[in-house]
Coordinates of C-alpha atoms in Angstrom, one line a residue:
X18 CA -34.3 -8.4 125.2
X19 CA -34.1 -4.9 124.4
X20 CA -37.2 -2.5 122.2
X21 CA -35.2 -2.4 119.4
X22 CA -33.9 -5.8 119.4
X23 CA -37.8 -6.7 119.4
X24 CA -37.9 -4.5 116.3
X25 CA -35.3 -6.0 114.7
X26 CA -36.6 -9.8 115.1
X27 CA -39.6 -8.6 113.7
X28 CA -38.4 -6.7 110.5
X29 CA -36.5 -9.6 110.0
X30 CA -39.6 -11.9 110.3
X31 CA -41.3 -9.7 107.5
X32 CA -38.3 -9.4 105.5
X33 CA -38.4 -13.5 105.2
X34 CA -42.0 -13.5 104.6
X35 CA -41.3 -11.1 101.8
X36 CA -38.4 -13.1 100.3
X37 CA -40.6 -16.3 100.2
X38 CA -43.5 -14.4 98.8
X39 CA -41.3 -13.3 95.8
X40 CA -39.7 -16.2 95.4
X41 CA -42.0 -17.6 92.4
X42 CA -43.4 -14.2 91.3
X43 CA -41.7 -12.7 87.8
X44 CA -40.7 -9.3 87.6
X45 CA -43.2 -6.9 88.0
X46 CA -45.7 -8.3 90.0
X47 CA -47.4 -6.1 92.8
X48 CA -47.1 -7.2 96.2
X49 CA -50.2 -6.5 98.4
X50 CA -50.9 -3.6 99.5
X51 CA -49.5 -2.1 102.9
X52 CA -52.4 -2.3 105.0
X53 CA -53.3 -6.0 103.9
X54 CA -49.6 -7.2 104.9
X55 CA -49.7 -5.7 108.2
X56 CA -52.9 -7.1 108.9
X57 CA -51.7 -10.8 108.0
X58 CA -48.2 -10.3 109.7
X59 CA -49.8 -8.6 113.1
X60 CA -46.9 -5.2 113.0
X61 CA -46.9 -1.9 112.7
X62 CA -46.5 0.0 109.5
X63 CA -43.1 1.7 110.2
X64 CA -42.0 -2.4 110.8
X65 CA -43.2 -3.3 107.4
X66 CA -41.8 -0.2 105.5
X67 CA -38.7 -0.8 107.3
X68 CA -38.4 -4.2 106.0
X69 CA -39.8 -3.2 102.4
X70 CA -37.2 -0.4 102.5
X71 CA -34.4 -3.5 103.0
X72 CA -36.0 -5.2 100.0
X73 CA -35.8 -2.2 97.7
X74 CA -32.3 -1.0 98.5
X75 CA -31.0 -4.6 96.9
X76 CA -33.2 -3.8 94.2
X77 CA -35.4 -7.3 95.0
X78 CA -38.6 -4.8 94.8
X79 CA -39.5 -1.8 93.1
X80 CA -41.5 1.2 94.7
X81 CA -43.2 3.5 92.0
X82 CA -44.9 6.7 93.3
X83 CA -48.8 6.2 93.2
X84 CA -48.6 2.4 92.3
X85 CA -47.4 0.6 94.6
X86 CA -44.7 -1.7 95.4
X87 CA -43.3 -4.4 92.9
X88 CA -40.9 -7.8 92.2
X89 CA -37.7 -6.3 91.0
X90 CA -36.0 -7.2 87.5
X91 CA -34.9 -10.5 86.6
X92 CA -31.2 -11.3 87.9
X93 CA -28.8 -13.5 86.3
X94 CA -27.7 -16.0 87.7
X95 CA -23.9 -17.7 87.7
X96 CA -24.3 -21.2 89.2
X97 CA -21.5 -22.9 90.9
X98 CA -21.1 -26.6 91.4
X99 CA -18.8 -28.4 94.0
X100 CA -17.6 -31.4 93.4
X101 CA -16.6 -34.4 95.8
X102 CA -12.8 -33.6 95.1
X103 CA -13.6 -30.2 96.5
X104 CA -13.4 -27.8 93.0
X105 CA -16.4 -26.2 91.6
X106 CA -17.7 -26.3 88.0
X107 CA -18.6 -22.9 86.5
X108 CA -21.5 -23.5 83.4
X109 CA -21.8 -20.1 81.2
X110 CA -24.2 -17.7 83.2
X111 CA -27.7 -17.2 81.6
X112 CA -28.5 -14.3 79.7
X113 CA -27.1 -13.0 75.9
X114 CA -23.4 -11.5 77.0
X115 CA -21.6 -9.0 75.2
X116 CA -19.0 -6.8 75.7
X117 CA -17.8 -3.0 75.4
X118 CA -14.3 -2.9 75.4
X119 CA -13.0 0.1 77.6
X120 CA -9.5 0.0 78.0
X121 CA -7.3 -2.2 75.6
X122 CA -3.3 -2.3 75.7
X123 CA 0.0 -3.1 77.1
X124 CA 1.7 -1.9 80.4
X125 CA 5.0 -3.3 82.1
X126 CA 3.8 -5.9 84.9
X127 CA 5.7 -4.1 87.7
X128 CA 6.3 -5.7 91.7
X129 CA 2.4 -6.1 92.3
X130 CA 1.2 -8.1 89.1
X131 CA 4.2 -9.8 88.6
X132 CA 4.1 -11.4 91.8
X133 CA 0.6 -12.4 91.1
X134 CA 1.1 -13.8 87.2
X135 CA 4.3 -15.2 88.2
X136 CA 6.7 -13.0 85.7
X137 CA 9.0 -10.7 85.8
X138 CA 8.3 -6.9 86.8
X139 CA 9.4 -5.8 82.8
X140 CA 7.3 -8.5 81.6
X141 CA 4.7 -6.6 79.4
X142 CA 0.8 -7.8 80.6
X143 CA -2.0 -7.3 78.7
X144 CA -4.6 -5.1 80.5
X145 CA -8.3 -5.4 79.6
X146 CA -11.2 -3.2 80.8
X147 CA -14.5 -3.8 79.8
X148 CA -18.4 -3.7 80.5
X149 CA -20.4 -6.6 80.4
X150 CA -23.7 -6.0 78.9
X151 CA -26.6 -8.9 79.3
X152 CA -29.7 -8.6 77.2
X153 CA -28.7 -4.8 76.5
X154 CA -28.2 -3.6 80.5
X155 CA -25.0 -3.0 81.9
X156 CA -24.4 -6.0 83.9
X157 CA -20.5 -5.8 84.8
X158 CA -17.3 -4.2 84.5
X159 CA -13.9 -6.5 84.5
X160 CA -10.3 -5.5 84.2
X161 CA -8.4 -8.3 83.3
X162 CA -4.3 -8.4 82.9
X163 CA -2.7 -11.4 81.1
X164 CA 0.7 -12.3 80.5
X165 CA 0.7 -11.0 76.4
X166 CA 3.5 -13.5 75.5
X167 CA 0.4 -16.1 75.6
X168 CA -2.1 -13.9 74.0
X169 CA -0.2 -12.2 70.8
X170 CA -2.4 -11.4 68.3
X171 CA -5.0 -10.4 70.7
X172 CA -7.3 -7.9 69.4
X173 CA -10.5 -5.6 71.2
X174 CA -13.1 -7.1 68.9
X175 CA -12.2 -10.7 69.6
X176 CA -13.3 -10.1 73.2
X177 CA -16.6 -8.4 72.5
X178 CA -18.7 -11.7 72.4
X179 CA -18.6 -15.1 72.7
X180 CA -16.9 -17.4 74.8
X181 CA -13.5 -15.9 76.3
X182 CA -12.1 -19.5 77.9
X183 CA -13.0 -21.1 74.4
X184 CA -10.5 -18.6 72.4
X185 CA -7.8 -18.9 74.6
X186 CA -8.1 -22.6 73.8
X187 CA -9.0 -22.8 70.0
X188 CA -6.7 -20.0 69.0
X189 CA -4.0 -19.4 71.8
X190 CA -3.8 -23.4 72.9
X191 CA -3.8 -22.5 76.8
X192 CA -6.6 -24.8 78.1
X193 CA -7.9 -22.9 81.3
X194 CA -8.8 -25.7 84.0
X195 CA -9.0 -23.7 87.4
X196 CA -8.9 -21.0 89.3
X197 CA -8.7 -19.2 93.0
X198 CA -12.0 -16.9 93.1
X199 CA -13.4 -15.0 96.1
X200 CA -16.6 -13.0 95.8
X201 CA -17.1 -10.3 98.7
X202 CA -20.0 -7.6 99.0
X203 CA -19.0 -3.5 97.9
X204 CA -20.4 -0.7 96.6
X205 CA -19.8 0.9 93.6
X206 CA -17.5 4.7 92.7
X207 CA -18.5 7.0 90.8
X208 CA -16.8 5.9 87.6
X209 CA -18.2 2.5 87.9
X210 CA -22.0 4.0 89.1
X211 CA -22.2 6.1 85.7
X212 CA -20.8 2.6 83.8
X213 CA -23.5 0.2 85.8
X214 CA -26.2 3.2 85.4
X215 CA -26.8 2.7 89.0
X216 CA -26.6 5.5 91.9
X217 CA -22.8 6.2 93.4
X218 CA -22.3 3.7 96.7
X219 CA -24.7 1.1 95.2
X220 CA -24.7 -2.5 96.4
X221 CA -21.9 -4.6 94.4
X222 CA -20.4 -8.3 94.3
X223 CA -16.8 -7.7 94.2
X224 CA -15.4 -10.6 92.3
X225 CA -11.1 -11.4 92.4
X226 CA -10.0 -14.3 90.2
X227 CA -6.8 -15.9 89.3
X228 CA -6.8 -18.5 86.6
X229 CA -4.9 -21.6 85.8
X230 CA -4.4 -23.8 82.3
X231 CA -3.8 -27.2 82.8
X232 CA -0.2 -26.7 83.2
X233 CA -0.5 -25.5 86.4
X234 CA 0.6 -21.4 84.6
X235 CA -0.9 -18.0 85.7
X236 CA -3.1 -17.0 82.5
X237 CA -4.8 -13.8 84.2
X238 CA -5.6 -12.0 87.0
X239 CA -9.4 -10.4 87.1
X240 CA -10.7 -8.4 89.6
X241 CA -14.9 -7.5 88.2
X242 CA -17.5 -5.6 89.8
X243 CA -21.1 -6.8 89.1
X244 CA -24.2 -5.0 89.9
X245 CA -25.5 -6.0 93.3
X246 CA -29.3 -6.3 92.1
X247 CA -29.4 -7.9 88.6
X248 CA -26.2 -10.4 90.1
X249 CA -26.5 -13.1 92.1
X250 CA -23.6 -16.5 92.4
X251 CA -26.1 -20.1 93.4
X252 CA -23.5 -23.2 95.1
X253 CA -24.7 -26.7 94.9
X254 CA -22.7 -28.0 97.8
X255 CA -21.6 -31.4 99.2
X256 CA -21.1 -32.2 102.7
X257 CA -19.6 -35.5 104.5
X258 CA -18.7 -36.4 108.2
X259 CA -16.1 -34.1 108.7
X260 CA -18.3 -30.8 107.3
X261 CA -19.3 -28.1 109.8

């Protein structure tokens, strides 16, 4: 096993220690001080910083100059739960959501989006840009394209707040029921950094949906970018015989 491979096991083994010590603390809480961790985990300093660093890029702890070290902010949490036929059922995430609506109006679908809503490419789509704010931070930013034949009438303020899924149904009569979603990590541009009030290149989930009512039609096509350290998707999962 080479030096650094040592090095590596080890910052890993703090890094754990870390993420189990913060586990049950609320934000804001000091962690102990450098000297007292190194002692109780037998490394070196640079080891520990090294692994504190990891902690603090995805914002999990806070360093303020002259302080100390501290639990980062609260995240929100969107929890996913499989079932035994294999789908997942999505509760609202916590927090108070809102919305600032960016970007509001109709373009032609064109080869790309057509293919992807299932209409044709002069079929005019609906295209929806806006920040998600959570108890007043800047949370996410979503661009959404629907087919507008199911959504006239559509206005900006009806998508500020409240429950998107439940207007589609009480107004618009397209019951959404399911939907393909993968979630992969990014970082963020500078357009969506000054949006997100984070730094340019910061950590990001990058989340691609396409949704479903429960006629089996395409009602829109979402790609979002959530922050990467107020964020974070939990899976209650099932397993039988034949899982790996």
């Amino acid at each position: 096993m080479t030096l650094n491979m040592r090095a590596g096991l080890k910052r890993d083994r703090v890094r754990d220690f870390l993420l189990d010590f913060i586990a049950d603390k609320r934000p804001g809480e000091a962690i102990p001080s450098e000297r007292d961790l190194c002692k109780e985990l037998g490394v070196s300093r640079p080891t520990l910083r090294a692994a504190i660093d990891d902690l603090v890029r995805s914002g999990l702890l806070v360093r303020e100059h002259g302080r100390g070290t501290f639990t980062g902010p609260h995240r929100v949490t969107q929890a996913l739960s499989a079932t035994p036929s294999g789908s997942f059922y999505a509760p609202p995430a916590e927090g108070h959501w809102q919305s600032r609506i960016l970007e509001f109006g109709l373009i032609p679908a064109g080869p790309q989006l057509a293919t992807r809503l299932q209409l044709s490419p002069a079929a005019p789509v609906l295209r929806v840009v806006r920040l998600r704010i959570v108890d007043d931070e800047p949370m996410a930013i979503e661009r959404i394209q629907l087919p507008h034949a199911l959504v006239e009438g559509l206005v900006p303020a009806d998508m500020e707040s409240g429950s998107f899924y439940r207007l589609l149904r009480e107004r618009f009569g397209v019951d959404v029921r399911t939907a393909v979603q993968t979630i992969e990590a990014t970082v963020t541009d500078e357009t969506e950094a000054e949006l997100l009030n984070v730094p340019q290149h910061f950590p990001a989930l990058g989340v691609e949906r396409t949704t479903r009512d429960a006629d089996g039609r395409i009602v829109e096509f979402v790609r979002s970018m959530y922050r990467g350290d107020r964020y974070r998707v939990t899976s209650e999962l099932y397993f039988d015989a034949d899982s790996g």
